[in-house]
Amino acid sequence: MLAPIEKNRVGPEPLLPSPPLGERGACIRNSGLGLALRLGWRNLWRNPRRSLLTIGAVAVAFAVLILLVGLVEGIARQMVANGTRLMLGHLQIHDADYLPGRSLHDTLGGPEGTDLPALLAAVERAPGVRVAAPRVQGFGLLSTGPRSAGAQLVGLDPGREARVTTLLGALVEGRGLAGASPRSVLLGKTLAEELAARVGDEVAVVTQAADGTIGNELWRVAGLVQTGLGALDRSLALVAIGDLQALMGLAPSRIHEIAARLDDPEGAEAAAATLERSGALPAHARARSWRRLAPELVDYVALLRGSNWMTILIIGLFAAFGVLNTMLMAVFERTRELGVLASLGVRPRQVLGIVVAESACLAAVGLATGLGLGALGMTYLVRHGWDVTRWTEGITVAGVLFDPVMRAAWDWPGTARVAATLAGITVLAGLLPALRAARMKPVEALAAPVE
Amino acid sequence: MSRPGGRAAALALVLLLAGHLARAGAAPPAPDTDARAIVDRVDRLLRGESSEGELTMVVTTRRWNRTLTLKVWSQGTDKALIKVLAPAKEAGTATLKSGEDIWNYLPKIDRTIRVPTSMMMAAWMGSHFTNDDLVKDSRLVRDYEIAVASEGVHQSARVWEFLLTPRPEAAVVWGKIVLEVRRNDLMPTWARYYGDDGALKRTLTFGDYRVMGGRLVPATMTVVPADRPDEATVIRYASLRFDVILPPETFTLAALRR
Amino acid sequence: MRILVKLAWRNLWRHTRRTALTASAVALGLGLVLVFLGLQDGQHAQMIESTVRMGSGHVLLQAPGYQRRRGVEMLLPAPVVAGASAWAASRPGVQAVLTRAFASGLLSSADGATGVSLIGVDPAVEAPVSRFATRVARGRFLAPADRGTAVIGEGVARLLNARPGTRVVAMAQGARGGEIRSALFHVVGTVHTGLDEVDESLVLAPLASLQAFLELGGGAHQVALLLADQSRAGAVAAEAARAFPDLETLTWAQADPQLEAFITLDDGGTYLFDAIFFVLIAFMLLNTLLMSVLERRREVALLGALGLSPGRRLLMVLLEAVMLAALASAAGLGLGLAGHTYFRLHGLPLAWFTSQSIEAAGVILDPVMYSVLRPGRIVGSVALVFALTLGLSLLAARHAAKPADPNLLKAR
């Protein structure tokens, strides 16, 4: 009944390999999981081309999904980095009244100010905080002879600021503030154009001082910065913190803001809460994470991740469809043999097991290959990224500059979820044909034409 | 951002700088037409007038107090030059108004800066004035409909209350102004400025009436913003002369620096 | 030839299940591709329309250098404005011709003041097409008979504590002589676009009022064209440049390069996505085609022995592939068009993905995505399916064209 295997035979091969004579009975009786798997595996390779192609489809789908998850994770992290590293920082500390009015009088610790070195040290001791930088902020009028314009004045500590944000690194002309002579200012490029000011020129600055007098001073343009964000480039004037305090009549102990950089942006909420509870902050001070300061950014990242999951689902379903396709064909063309098996006494549950095992093996090999391919692709994308600068200069989304070199980042939980989802879907896809196979009536099956 | 109270101060400042009505014993005005006549007389007296004066300005805010001694020259409603005499730290700071433009001179950095439109509502010298107030002309008769709202008694003097409602085309932001004037000598006692919604925005109070430069004037004016009644700007004239001959160089950018 | 066609068709249906499964896989892929293309194009079209109808246009005519410097004195004199408008109105496909003046200045009320961007528009032409008009939060939009009225952004209204009926004074530099001028406006309405930068600086006023205020002498800064078909912007701009060589002519993409860059990037993402689909479809197709060819080696050998040349055997396989592609495409088109029609009529709410409003490239994304499917997209996608199917079947058919192997004809 079970003919020996012929080479060069075209058409479906028998379901069971030809065992040594004495073991035939044993074969049929011994129907545990291990046997189902072994059979499933062997059945897979009875039609190598078809199996390889299907495995290929699953592998490509899985690799693509890994890359998608990695890319979206990478882009999300880049957006957060761009949004926080330019000027916001991961965390900011202000007097509770300071936002949103930004009155120059609402300094940390009130009119007496605060012990700045001690406060900075205390902030940096909080878990997850790497560096903290102090800032003084105000609004003033800049003038170069006939032209004048309003500007946002920001007093910085260049050394600390450079370790918290990339703002000072946006220098496009001239030199930075570190080590510059006193009363040097960096202007936003668009602001400088409006003032017709060049590096080396003098600008007069006028502002309301804390004691009500008119603070005024002459500053020299040391350099120009260009962040790419129009709102900043049109209005920023950066100086050393001491210079701005002198102009505004603020004592050195009075600052408006501390911006901090963390090891991991995701820890910002926890760090802010810890700082507020710790008592290290001056009275009436508040710590806020970037999530609360830039909610549009948070929304956009959520949108990115959400729509990515829809993509993953669709591609996954597609790959599963391919598996279903293949397995259905496999089952149908072996209808006759399944009938033979059934009439031999193999129970439907066992038939189910064999077919499911086949699709499981398919899925497993596909996933493993896909993982390998995906890992290769990820390694490249993580290290070099995907450069789309050619098409995309200076896009901002949710108020943040979009980085034209898209780098991927490993997202282990996400990848694991994708693997589980895909594995689940493909095995489920194999279930349908398996159920069909198991339910086949032997008499009908035996009568089916050989396809 | 802007200091309310400025506009009231402007009205007062202009009234003061350019000289003032007032002969004792003026006849009580008949309704409406005479009310207009009074205010119109003020307006016409303002034109072509010149003045020179010294005053102190005391600004009280929640955070700080300041006292400045100023010297002021004016010509009509078109030109004005204000110089800070004291305190020493700010002496030499000057503001020149010519038409609708303002320039500030800052002696510490020896620079003259033109104030752009975007800064027009910023406080002038930290007071409850704004740059805009200095710039604006007073055109009461042209910009407002004037009617007598009531008659009464204020601090044992008989007074009229005038209601000024802006004409539809007038470039003013007030919903209405209520001005109280003493009947016997036509001295203003107070002016209240209301927004479109009818809410009081600021109050200007006059006092200390005396003769200066040959005219009866209120030597003291106080501006109080309605949303911050604990703050005020008080102006007190030490001296005031009218109809002075002012050479044209008085109102030039060069004059700012002298 | 007819025999070949008949043979090919019959071959297809001899393996009903296999054909059906494969065709449905391809159809599903094509359908999905079409739906996504439609939604994507729809969203981009919305973004463009949004931008274009808020103080811009598909094609802009301005004084040379105006785009960069935006000086209030860089005027288009009244005759030029009239000439440009007349020319534009005569072009086919022009939905509206809008004349505008711009200035930046200070707006003050009894309660406050803030820097603003003033835009003078002709209410009669602007109101029917402007996105601002559809986003009125309080009061009303400008009316044709208005003089000295203003519609302000909600942010401006908040800073000035202004509402419909409030008096506000605008202060700006005039076009003649550059001295500062002021004028009164009555607020008649407020607008909420959702873009902070706009809401906190927008002031719309009747063009005539702004012309008087700034002493523009009847001139304006911009003649903007709204087209019925977005994609004609480049062509119309080129025509305008030829008709008015002394003026600066811009398309919306040139006026807003950031938006164009965003759309390009987004499109790129979609093409990638579609490519993935096609790769997966290719695997399935190859599977099917290979199977169908390899299983019938014996039969094909028989045909060869009967006198069918290798070329014709190849043709038969190709015909089969073409018919499969046609079937799949028809089904896929059906699916895709059905989906597109649904999303064209009802739209896809963004709320499924996020509860907030998202800003990208300076535009607030509409809360509902509507599908727009251009014929080019449909043709392209179907062509791709055919190309893929034919290409793969060629690959598989290498086997069919092999010389007949006599062993195959041995009886089994």
PDB file of C-alpha atoms in Angstrom, chain A residues 51-219:
ATOM      1  CA  SER A  51       8.381  25.497   1.433  1.00  0.00           C
ATOM      2  CA  LEU A  52      11.422  27.628   0.790  1.00  0.00           C
ATOM      3  CA  LEU A  53       9.376  30.263  -0.940  1.00  0.00           C
ATOM      4  CA  THR A  54       6.877  30.385   1.878  1.00  0.00           C
ATOM      5  CA  ILE A  55       9.633  30.446   4.457  1.00  0.00           C
ATOM      6  CA  GLY A  56      11.139  33.229   2.411  1.00  0.00           C
ATOM      7  CA  ALA A  57       7.908  35.193   2.597  1.00  0.00           C
ATOM      8  CA  VAL A  58       7.664  34.760   6.355  1.00  0.00           C
ATOM      9  CA  ALA A  59      11.324  35.626   6.744  1.00  0.00           C
ATOM     10  CA  VAL A  60      11.032  38.777   4.658  1.00  0.00           C
ATOM     11  CA  ALA A  61       7.897  39.827   6.481  1.00  0.00           C
ATOM     12  CA  PHE A  62       9.488  39.286   9.870  1.00  0.00           C
ATOM     13  CA  ALA A  63      12.703  41.040   8.868  1.00  0.00           C
ATOM     14  CA  VAL A  64      10.729  43.986   7.553  1.00  0.00           C
ATOM     15  CA  LEU A  65       8.709  44.174  10.714  1.00  0.00           C
ATOM     16  CA  ILE A  66      11.831  44.118  12.856  1.00  0.00           C
ATOM     17  CA  LEU A  67      13.231  46.949  10.776  1.00  0.00           C
ATOM     18  CA  LEU A  68       9.987  48.887  10.991  1.00  0.00           C
ATOM     19  CA  VAL A  69       9.807  48.543  14.736  1.00  0.00           C
ATOM     20  CA  GLY A  70      13.463  49.502  14.974  1.00  0.00           C
ATOM     21  CA  LEU A  71      13.109  52.492  12.658  1.00  0.00           C
ATOM     22  CA  VAL A  72      10.061  53.863  14.384  1.00  0.00           C
ATOM     23  CA  GLU A  73      11.744  53.412  17.726  1.00  0.00           C
ATOM     24  CA  GLY A  74      14.799  55.157  16.380  1.00  0.00           C
ATOM     25  CA  ILE A  75      12.821  58.023  14.889  1.00  0.00           C
ATOM     26  CA  ALA A  76      10.795  58.416  18.064  1.00  0.00           C
ATOM     27  CA  ARG A  77      13.971  58.604  20.116  1.00  0.00           C
ATOM     28  CA  GLN A  78      15.510  61.071  17.665  1.00  0.00           C
ATOM     29  CA  MET A  79      12.446  63.295  17.832  1.00  0.00           C
ATOM     30  CA  VAL A  80      12.533  63.259  21.607  1.00  0.00           C
ATOM     31  CA  ALA A  81      16.258  63.909  21.530  1.00  0.00           C
ATOM     32  CA  ASN A  82      15.892  66.790  19.076  1.00  0.00           C
ATOM     33  CA  GLY A  83      13.024  68.229  21.023  1.00  0.00           C
ATOM     34  CA  THR A  84      14.768  68.029  24.359  1.00  0.00           C
ATOM     35  CA  ARG A  85      18.407  68.429  23.516  1.00  0.00           C
ATOM     36  CA  LEU A  86      18.102  71.644  21.564  1.00  0.00           C
ATOM     37  CA  MET A  87      16.954  73.918  24.337  1.00  0.00           C
ATOM     38  CA  LEU A  88      14.324  72.267  26.514  1.00  0.00           C
ATOM     39  CA  GLY A  89      16.389  69.716  28.372  1.00  0.00           C
ATOM     40  CA  HIS A  90      14.840  66.569  29.822  1.00  0.00           C
ATOM     41  CA  LEU A  91      13.706  68.348  32.938  1.00  0.00           C
ATOM     42  CA  GLN A  92      13.264  71.943  34.040  1.00  0.00           C
ATOM     43  CA  ILE A  93      12.989  73.544  37.443  1.00  0.00           C
ATOM     44  CA  HIS A  94      11.311  76.903  38.022  1.00  0.00           C
ATOM     45  CA  ASP A  95       9.614  78.885  40.699  1.00  0.00           C
ATOM     46  CA  ALA A  96       5.966  77.842  40.747  1.00  0.00           C
ATOM     47  CA  ASP A  97       4.844  81.291  39.508  1.00  0.00           C
ATOM     48  CA  TYR A  98       7.385  81.581  36.727  1.00  0.00           C
ATOM     49  CA  LEU A  99       5.420  79.807  33.985  1.00  0.00           C
ATOM     50  CA  PRO A 100       3.692  80.864  31.841  1.00  0.00           C
ATOM     51  CA  GLY A 101       4.150  84.604  32.442  1.00  0.00           C
ATOM     52  CA  ARG A 102       7.951  84.422  32.820  1.00  0.00           C
ATOM     53  CA  SER A 103       8.146  87.524  34.983  1.00  0.00           C
ATOM     54  CA  LEU A 104      11.760  88.467  35.639  1.00  0.00           C
ATOM     55  CA  HIS A 105      10.968  88.793  39.324  1.00  0.00           C
ATOM     56  CA  ASP A 106       9.956  85.142  39.800  1.00  0.00           C
ATOM     57  CA  THR A 107      13.410  83.748  40.442  1.00  0.00           C
ATOM     58  CA  LEU A 108      14.095  80.398  42.098  1.00  0.00           C
ATOM     59  CA  GLY A 109      13.963  80.906  45.820  1.00  0.00           C
ATOM     60  CA  GLY A 110      12.192  84.256  45.480  1.00  0.00           C
ATOM     61  CA  PRO A 111      13.880  87.671  45.696  1.00  0.00           C
ATOM     62  CA  GLU A 112      16.686  86.338  47.910  1.00  0.00           C
ATOM     63  CA  GLY A 113      17.623  83.788  45.286  1.00  0.00           C
ATOM     64  CA  THR A 114      19.272  80.505  46.076  1.00  0.00           C
ATOM     65  CA  ASP A 115      22.687  78.970  46.746  1.00  0.00           C
ATOM     66  CA  LEU A 116      23.359  78.142  43.148  1.00  0.00           C
ATOM     67  CA  PRO A 117      26.327  75.755  43.413  1.00  0.00           C
ATOM     68  CA  ALA A 118      24.593  73.811  46.154  1.00  0.00           C
ATOM     69  CA  LEU A 119      21.338  73.618  44.215  1.00  0.00           C
ATOM     70  CA  LEU A 120      23.051  72.431  41.047  1.00  0.00           C
ATOM     71  CA  ALA A 121      24.930  69.786  43.011  1.00  0.00           C
ATOM     72  CA  ALA A 122      21.701  68.636  44.671  1.00  0.00           C
ATOM     73  CA  VAL A 123      19.926  68.345  41.321  1.00  0.00           C
ATOM     74  CA  GLU A 124      22.795  66.346  39.880  1.00  0.00           C
ATOM     75  CA  ARG A 125      22.686  63.946  42.814  1.00  0.00           C
ATOM     76  CA  ALA A 126      19.129  62.929  41.939  1.00  0.00           C
ATOM     77  CA  PRO A 127      18.970  59.474  40.321  1.00  0.00           C
ATOM     78  CA  GLY A 128      19.281  59.594  36.572  1.00  0.00           C
ATOM     79  CA  VAL A 129      20.397  63.215  36.350  1.00  0.00           C
ATOM     80  CA  ARG A 130      23.619  63.740  34.506  1.00  0.00           C
ATOM     81  CA  VAL A 131      24.187  67.505  34.301  1.00  0.00           C
ATOM     82  CA  ALA A 132      22.193  70.604  35.259  1.00  0.00           C
ATOM     83  CA  ALA A 133      22.565  74.099  33.790  1.00  0.00           C
ATOM     84  CA  PRO A 134      21.274  77.401  35.186  1.00  0.00           C
ATOM     85  CA  ARG A 135      19.552  80.070  33.090  1.00  0.00           C
ATOM     86  CA  VAL A 136      18.354  83.628  33.365  1.00  0.00           C
ATOM     87  CA  GLN A 137      15.777  84.844  30.871  1.00  0.00           C
ATOM     88  CA  GLY A 138      14.321  88.158  29.862  1.00  0.00           C
ATOM     89  CA  PHE A 139      12.933  90.197  27.021  1.00  0.00           C
ATOM     90  CA  GLY A 140      14.651  93.254  25.648  1.00  0.00           C
ATOM     91  CA  LEU A 141      15.223  95.552  22.739  1.00  0.00           C
ATOM     92  CA  LEU A 142      18.351  95.146  20.637  1.00  0.00           C
ATOM     93  CA  SER A 143      19.516  97.987  18.467  1.00  0.00           C
ATOM     94  CA  THR A 144      22.240  98.529  15.899  1.00  0.00           C
ATOM     95  CA  GLY A 145      22.077 102.154  14.892  1.00  0.00           C
ATOM     96  CA  PRO A 146      18.992 102.606  12.784  1.00  0.00           C
ATOM     97  CA  ARG A 147      17.558  99.121  13.233  1.00  0.00           C
ATOM     98  CA  SER A 148      16.056  97.686  16.341  1.00  0.00           C
ATOM     99  CA  ALA A 149      14.140  94.561  17.207  1.00  0.00           C
ATOM    100  CA  GLY A 150      12.755  92.791  20.228  1.00  0.00           C
ATOM    101  CA  ALA A 151      14.706  89.752  21.387  1.00  0.00           C
ATOM    102  CA  GLN A 152      14.524  86.877  23.851  1.00  0.00           C
ATOM    103  CA  LEU A 153      17.544  87.288  26.147  1.00  0.00           C
ATOM    104  CA  VAL A 154      18.976  84.082  27.629  1.00  0.00           C
ATOM    105  CA  GLY A 155      21.845  84.031  30.118  1.00  0.00           C
ATOM    106  CA  LEU A 156      23.751  80.721  30.147  1.00  0.00           C
ATOM    107  CA  ASP A 157      26.654  79.005  31.805  1.00  0.00           C
ATOM    108  CA  PRO A 158      28.470  77.936  28.614  1.00  0.00           C
ATOM    109  CA  GLY A 159      30.299  74.991  30.144  1.00  0.00           C
ATOM    110  CA  ARG A 160      27.254  73.425  31.744  1.00  0.00           C
ATOM    111  CA  GLU A 161      24.882  74.384  28.959  1.00  0.00           C
ATOM    112  CA  ALA A 162      27.003  72.607  26.368  1.00  0.00           C
ATOM    113  CA  ARG A 163      26.640  69.401  28.370  1.00  0.00           C
ATOM    114  CA  VAL A 164      22.875  69.723  28.728  1.00  0.00           C
ATOM    115  CA  THR A 165      21.734  71.059  25.348  1.00  0.00           C
ATOM    116  CA  THR A 166      23.028  71.428  21.817  1.00  0.00           C
ATOM    117  CA  LEU A 167      22.023  75.077  21.628  1.00  0.00           C
ATOM    118  CA  LEU A 168      25.546  76.430  21.734  1.00  0.00           C
ATOM    119  CA  GLY A 169      26.538  73.877  19.155  1.00  0.00           C
ATOM    120  CA  ALA A 170      24.196  75.500  16.622  1.00  0.00           C
ATOM    121  CA  LEU A 171      26.887  78.101  16.045  1.00  0.00           C
ATOM    122  CA  VAL A 172      27.260  78.850  12.337  1.00  0.00           C
ATOM    123  CA  GLU A 173      29.537  81.882  12.389  1.00  0.00           C
ATOM    124  CA  GLY A 174      32.037  83.413  14.715  1.00  0.00           C
ATOM    125  CA  ARG A 175      32.958  81.823  18.014  1.00  0.00           C
ATOM    126  CA  GLY A 176      31.038  80.584  21.013  1.00  0.00           C
ATOM    127  CA  LEU A 177      30.579  81.993  24.480  1.00  0.00           C
ATOM    128  CA  ALA A 178      33.023  79.729  26.283  1.00  0.00           C
ATOM    129  CA  GLY A 179      36.102  81.758  26.989  1.00  0.00           C
ATOM    130  CA  ALA A 180      34.750  84.761  25.109  1.00  0.00           C
ATOM    131  CA  SER A 181      35.353  88.247  26.435  1.00  0.00           C
ATOM    132  CA  PRO A 182      32.732  89.718  28.755  1.00  0.00           C
ATOM    133  CA  ARG A 183      29.543  91.112  27.238  1.00  0.00           C
ATOM    134  CA  SER A 184      29.703  88.886  24.167  1.00  0.00           C
ATOM    135  CA  VAL A 185      26.415  87.838  22.639  1.00  0.00           C
ATOM    136  CA  LEU A 186      25.329  85.124  20.194  1.00  0.00           C
ATOM    137  CA  LEU A 187      22.418  86.161  17.970  1.00  0.00           C
ATOM    138  CA  GLY A 188      19.931  84.011  16.098  1.00  0.00           C
ATOM    139  CA  LYS A 189      20.803  84.195  12.419  1.00  0.00           C
ATOM    140  CA  THR A 190      17.477  85.683  11.318  1.00  0.00           C
ATOM    141  CA  LEU A 191      17.600  88.207  14.156  1.00  0.00           C
ATOM    142  CA  ALA A 192      21.081  89.264  13.096  1.00  0.00           C
ATOM    143  CA  GLU A 193      19.846  89.751   9.543  1.00  0.00           C
ATOM    144  CA  GLU A 194      16.964  91.881  10.738  1.00  0.00           C
ATOM    145  CA  LEU A 195      19.381  94.033  12.723  1.00  0.00           C
ATOM    146  CA  ALA A 196      21.916  94.071   9.880  1.00  0.00           C
ATOM    147  CA  ALA A 197      24.435  92.963  12.505  1.00  0.00           C
ATOM    148  CA  ARG A 198      27.536  90.941  11.715  1.00  0.00           C
ATOM    149  CA  VAL A 199      30.091  89.174  13.871  1.00  0.00           C
ATOM    150  CA  GLY A 200      32.179  91.821  15.571  1.00  0.00           C
ATOM    151  CA  ASP A 201      29.459  94.470  15.519  1.00  0.00           C
ATOM    152  CA  GLU A 202      28.163  96.189  18.580  1.00  0.00           C
ATOM    153  CA  VAL A 203      24.542  95.991  19.658  1.00  0.00           C
ATOM    154  CA  ALA A 204      22.833  98.046  22.320  1.00  0.00           C
ATOM    155  CA  VAL A 205      20.475  96.139  24.580  1.00  0.00           C
ATOM    156  CA  VAL A 206      17.740  97.744  26.648  1.00  0.00           C
ATOM    157  CA  THR A 207      15.513  95.967  29.108  1.00  0.00           C
ATOM    158  CA  GLN A 208      13.479  96.491  32.225  1.00  0.00           C
ATOM    159  CA  ALA A 209      15.655  95.830  35.272  1.00  0.00           C
ATOM    160  CA  ALA A 210      14.430  94.230  38.456  1.00  0.00           C
ATOM    161  CA  ASP A 211      14.575  97.519  40.374  1.00  0.00           C
ATOM    162  CA  GLY A 212      12.459  99.307  37.794  1.00  0.00           C
ATOM    163  CA  THR A 213      15.314 101.158  36.149  1.00  0.00           C
ATOM    164  CA  ILE A 214      16.171 100.757  32.512  1.00  0.00           C
ATOM    165  CA  GLY A 215      18.950  98.248  32.165  1.00  0.00           C
ATOM    166  CA  ASN A 216      21.120  99.030  29.172  1.00  0.00           C
ATOM    167  CA  GLU A 217      24.438  97.796  27.919  1.00  0.00           C
ATOM    168  CA  LEU A 218      26.566  97.410  24.827  1.00  0.00           C
ATOM    169  CA  TRP A 219      27.219  93.866  23.733  1.00  0.00           C
TER     170      TRP A 219
END
